[in-house]
Coordinates of C-alpha atoms in Angstrom, one line a residue:
M1 CA 31.1 -10.9 -21.5
E2 CA 29.5 -14.0 -23.1
G3 CA 29.7 -15.9 -19.8
T4 CA 27.9 -13.0 -18.0
R5 CA 25.1 -13.0 -20.6
G6 CA 24.8 -16.7 -20.3
H7 CA 24.5 -16.4 -16.5
I8 CA 21.9 -13.7 -16.8
L9 CA 19.9 -15.8 -19.3
Q10 CA 20.1 -18.8 -16.9
L11 CA 18.7 -16.6 -14.1
M12 CA 15.9 -15.4 -16.3
V13 CA 14.9 -18.9 -17.3
M14 CA 15.0 -20.1 -13.7
G15 CA 12.8 -17.1 -12.7
I16 CA 10.3 -18.0 -15.3
L17 CA 10.3 -21.6 -14.3
L18 CA 9.8 -20.7 -10.7
G19 CA 6.9 -18.4 -11.6
T20 CA 5.4 -21.1 -13.7
A21 CA 5.7 -23.7 -10.9
F22 CA 4.3 -21.3 -8.4
S23 CA 1.3 -20.3 -10.6
G24 CA -0.1 -23.8 -10.2
Y25 CA 0.3 -23.7 -6.4
R26 CA -2.9 -24.0 -4.4
A27 CA -4.1 -20.8 -2.8
I28 CA -3.1 -20.3 0.8
Q29 CA -5.0 -18.5 3.6
T30 CA -3.2 -18.4 6.9
P31 CA -3.2 -15.8 9.8
D32 CA -0.2 -14.0 8.2
Y33 CA -0.3 -14.8 4.5
D34 CA -3.3 -14.8 2.1
D35 CA -3.2 -15.2 -1.7
T36 CA -6.9 -16.1 -1.9
S37 CA -9.4 -13.6 -3.4
T38 CA -11.3 -12.9 -0.1
P39 CA -10.0 -11.8 3.3
E40 CA -10.9 -14.0 6.3
I41 CA -11.8 -11.0 8.5
L42 CA -13.2 -7.5 7.6
N43 CA -12.4 -4.3 9.6
P44 CA -14.1 -1.6 7.7
S45 CA -14.5 1.0 10.5
W46 CA -11.6 0.4 12.8
M47 CA -10.6 4.0 13.0
A48 CA -14.0 5.1 14.4
T49 CA -12.9 4.8 18.0
I50 CA -9.5 6.6 17.7
P51 CA -9.8 9.9 19.5
E52 CA -10.3 13.0 17.3
I53 CA -7.3 14.8 18.9
F54 CA -4.8 12.0 18.0
S55 CA -2.3 13.0 15.4
L56 CA -2.5 10.7 12.4
S57 CA 1.3 10.1 12.9
D58 CA 0.4 8.3 16.2
V59 CA -1.9 5.8 14.4
T60 CA -0.5 2.3 13.7
M61 CA -2.0 1.1 10.4
P62 CA -1.6 -1.7 7.9
G63 CA -0.8 -1.0 4.2
T64 CA 0.0 -2.9 1.1
H65 CA 3.0 -2.6 -1.2
N66 CA 2.1 -2.2 -4.9
T67 CA -1.6 -2.3 -3.9
M68 CA -3.0 -2.8 -7.4
A69 CA -0.5 -5.5 -8.5
L70 CA -3.0 -8.3 -8.9
Y71 CA -1.9 -9.6 -12.4
G72 CA 1.2 -10.5 -14.3
G73 CA 2.3 -13.8 -12.8
S74 CA 4.3 -14.5 -9.6
L75 CA 7.0 -12.0 -10.5
A76 CA 4.6 -9.1 -10.7
E77 CA 1.7 -9.9 -8.3
C78 CA 1.9 -8.5 -4.8
N79 CA -1.7 -8.9 -3.6
S80 CA -4.7 -11.0 -4.3
W81 CA -7.5 -8.9 -2.7
S82 CA -9.3 -6.3 -4.8
L83 CA -8.8 -2.7 -3.7
S84 CA -12.4 -2.6 -2.3
L85 CA -11.7 -5.7 -0.2
Q86 CA -8.3 -4.4 1.0
L87 CA -10.0 -1.3 2.3
R88 CA -12.8 -3.3 4.0
A89 CA -10.2 -5.7 5.5
G90 CA -8.6 -2.7 7.2
I91 CA -5.8 -1.6 4.8
R92 CA -5.3 2.2 5.1
F93 CA -2.1 2.8 3.2
L94 CA -2.2 2.3 -0.6
D95 CA 0.9 2.2 -2.8
I96 CA -0.4 3.3 -6.3
R97 CA 1.8 3.3 -9.4
V98 CA 0.6 5.0 -12.6
R99 CA 1.9 5.0 -16.1
H100 CA 1.6 8.4 -17.8
V101 CA 0.9 8.3 -21.6
K102 CA -0.8 11.2 -23.4
G103 CA -2.5 12.4 -20.2
N104 CA -3.8 8.9 -19.3
L105 CA -2.8 7.3 -16.0
T106 CA -3.0 3.5 -16.2
I107 CA -2.0 1.2 -13.3
H108 CA 1.2 -0.8 -13.8
H109 CA 3.7 -2.8 -11.8
G110 CA 6.7 -2.4 -14.0
I111 CA 5.8 -3.7 -17.5
S112 CA 2.7 -5.5 -16.1
Y113 CA -0.5 -3.7 -16.9
Q114 CA -3.1 -4.1 -14.1
Y115 CA -6.3 -3.7 -16.1
A116 CA -7.2 -0.5 -14.3
H117 CA -6.6 3.2 -14.4
F118 CA -6.3 5.9 -11.7
G119 CA -10.0 6.7 -12.0
D120 CA -10.8 3.1 -10.9
V121 CA -8.7 3.6 -7.8
L122 CA -10.4 6.9 -7.0
M123 CA -13.9 5.5 -7.4
D124 CA -13.2 2.7 -5.0
V125 CA -11.8 5.1 -2.4
V126 CA -14.7 7.5 -2.8
A127 CA -17.2 4.7 -2.4
F128 CA -15.4 3.3 0.7
L129 CA -15.1 6.7 2.4
R130 CA -18.8 7.5 1.6
E131 CA -19.8 4.3 3.3
H132 CA -17.3 4.6 6.2
P133 CA -16.8 8.3 6.9
S134 CA -14.9 7.5 10.1
E135 CA -12.0 6.3 8.1
T136 CA -9.1 7.9 6.2
V137 CA -7.0 6.5 3.3
L138 CA -3.4 7.4 2.7
M139 CA -2.1 6.9 -0.9
R140 CA 1.5 7.0 -2.0
L141 CA 1.2 8.0 -5.7
R142 CA 4.2 7.8 -8.1
E143 CA 4.9 7.3 -11.8
E144 CA 5.8 3.8 -13.0
L145 CA 7.3 2.6 -16.3
S146 CA 6.9 6.0 -18.0
N147 CA 9.3 8.7 -17.0
T148 CA 7.7 12.0 -17.9
Q149 CA 8.2 13.6 -14.5
D150 CA 5.0 15.5 -15.1
I151 CA 1.9 13.7 -13.9
Y152 CA 0.5 16.6 -11.7
G153 CA -1.9 17.9 -14.4
A154 CA -3.2 14.4 -15.2
V155 CA -3.7 13.6 -11.5
V156 CA -5.7 16.8 -10.9
R157 CA -7.9 16.0 -14.0
Y158 CA -8.6 12.5 -12.7
I159 CA -9.4 13.7 -9.2
N160 CA -11.9 16.2 -10.7
E161 CA -13.5 13.6 -13.0
Y162 CA -13.6 10.6 -10.7
A163 CA -13.7 12.0 -7.2
H164 CA -13.9 15.6 -6.0
W165 CA -11.5 18.3 -4.8
D166 CA -12.7 18.4 -1.2
L167 CA -11.9 14.7 -0.8
L168 CA -8.2 15.6 -0.4
W169 CA -6.3 16.8 2.6
H170 CA -4.8 20.0 1.2
S171 CA -1.8 20.5 3.5
R172 CA 1.7 19.4 4.1
E173 CA 0.9 19.4 7.8
M174 CA 0.0 16.2 9.6
P175 CA -3.7 16.1 10.4
T176 CA -5.4 15.0 13.5
M177 CA -7.6 11.9 13.3
G178 CA -10.6 14.3 13.4
E179 CA -9.3 16.3 10.5
A180 CA -8.4 13.2 8.5
R181 CA -11.8 11.4 8.7
G182 CA -13.4 11.0 5.3
K183 CA -10.3 12.3 3.5
L184 CA -7.9 10.8 1.0
I185 CA -4.4 11.9 2.0
I186 CA -2.1 11.8 -1.0
L187 CA 1.5 11.1 -0.1
Q188 CA 2.9 12.9 -3.1
D189 CA 5.8 11.1 -4.7
F190 CA 6.0 13.3 -7.8
T191 CA 6.8 16.9 -8.7
G192 CA 4.3 19.8 -8.8
P193 CA 2.3 22.0 -6.4
D194 CA 1.1 20.4 -3.2
L195 CA -1.7 18.0 -3.3
G196 CA -1.1 16.6 0.1
I197 CA 1.8 15.4 2.3
R198 CA 5.1 14.9 0.6
Y199 CA 6.1 11.3 0.6
N200 CA 9.7 12.0 1.3
S201 CA 8.7 13.8 4.5
L202 CA 7.9 10.4 6.0
D203 CA 10.5 8.4 7.9
I204 CA 10.8 5.4 5.5
A205 CA 12.6 2.3 6.6
D206 CA 12.7 -1.5 6.4
D207 CA 12.7 -1.9 10.2
W208 CA 9.2 -1.9 11.8
K209 CA 10.8 -1.4 15.2
A210 CA 11.9 2.2 14.4
A211 CA 8.5 3.9 15.0
T212 CA 8.2 2.7 18.6
V213 CA 11.0 5.1 19.6
G214 CA 10.9 7.6 16.8
N215 CA 9.8 11.3 16.6
K216 CA 6.1 11.5 17.4
K217 CA 5.6 14.3 15.0
R218 CA 6.8 12.2 12.0
M219 CA 4.9 9.4 10.3
F220 CA 6.9 6.2 10.0
L221 CA 6.5 3.9 7.0
T222 CA 8.0 0.4 6.9
Y223 CA 8.1 -1.9 3.9
S224 CA 8.2 -5.6 4.8
S225 CA 8.2 -6.7 1.2
G226 CA 10.5 -7.3 -1.7
A227 CA 11.2 -9.0 -5.0
S228 CA 14.0 -10.2 -7.3
I229 CA 14.2 -12.5 -10.3
L230 CA 14.7 -15.5 -8.0
A231 CA 12.6 -14.3 -5.1
H232 CA 9.1 -13.4 -6.2
P233 CA 6.8 -11.3 -3.9
N234 CA 4.6 -14.3 -3.0
A235 CA 7.6 -16.4 -2.0
L236 CA 9.2 -13.7 0.0
A237 CA 5.9 -12.8 1.8
Q238 CA 5.6 -16.5 2.9
L239 CA 8.9 -16.0 4.6
I240 CA 8.6 -12.5 5.9
N241 CA 5.0 -12.3 7.0
P242 CA 5.3 -15.1 9.6
R243 CA 8.3 -13.4 11.1
L244 CA 6.5 -10.1 11.2
Y245 CA 3.4 -11.7 12.7
E246 CA 5.5 -13.5 15.4
Y247 CA 7.2 -10.3 16.3
L248 CA 4.0 -8.3 16.6
T249 CA 2.0 -10.9 18.5
G250 CA 4.7 -10.7 21.2
Y251 CA 3.3 -7.2 21.9
V252 CA -0.4 -8.0 21.8
G253 CA -2.3 -6.3 24.6
Q254 CA 0.1 -3.3 24.6
S255 CA -0.5 0.1 23.1
K256 CA 2.4 0.4 20.7
R257 CA 3.2 2.7 17.8
F258 CA 4.5 1.0 14.7
G259 CA 3.5 3.6 12.1
I260 CA 2.5 2.3 8.7
V261 CA 3.4 -1.4 8.2
T262 CA 3.3 -2.2 4.5
M263 CA 3.1 -5.8 3.3
D264 CA 2.6 -8.1 0.3
F265 CA -0.2 -10.7 0.6
P266 CA -1.0 -10.0 4.2
G267 CA -3.2 -12.4 6.1
A268 CA -6.3 -10.9 7.7
K269 CA -5.2 -11.7 11.3
L270 CA -1.9 -10.0 10.7
V271 CA -3.8 -7.0 9.5
Q272 CA -6.0 -7.2 12.6
T273 CA -3.0 -7.5 14.9
I274 CA -1.5 -4.3 13.5
I275 CA -4.9 -2.5 14.0
G276 CA -5.0 -3.7 17.5
F277 CA -2.1 -1.6 18.7
N278 CA -4.3 1.5 18.6
Y279 CA -6.4 0.3 21.5

């Protein structure tokens, strides 16, 4: 037992040292990876030309894993662009984690507080959709750190206070692009009455090839991200994102369906490549 504890302690120290070493690393901006504060390319209205009759499940869209994880060191940070800039860069799937304490919903990645609350997220989404009504935003919403299993009432209160009820898509059914425009579609990863589409109704995988041959009526979601004590999100993204970019660029010029592709620290050209499969 003592040996096991010693080994765990060694791993923790190594993880801290890796994080410390990486924190002094110079910011990188490449086509597939970006840990700078500003995206190289903006695509704020890319959904405008998608036909109204298209099912949203047919749309290929970029997303970010742990969207608001901008603070906490290399073990916690998954992105470097603000939410507002992510949306303007073309990100349309958000992965939002809230800690529920006494009715308040603060944003966390594990124990790392992200200096924001759910109202801040809603205000950014409202402002973006007001400026770009041709777009839609999908948001996976789940509880993080706390475990009350009862965030529904707080979520509704925040929506009424910081957004408005008509902003939401109020159905479990998959909307068309025309129906989704200007809407926030909550992918509900918590219990309670329906606020949108149930997250577990999506086909969720770690293989971005699946959506090309999958059921057209289902929305596909692929995570190309990860973390461990010795493999921090930024380090993994620098390995995974180039492979993803290489794979996808092999299909450039083709109309392909990849569903939602969710990333850590995506580069703007990788985001743009994913968007390009809709045309």
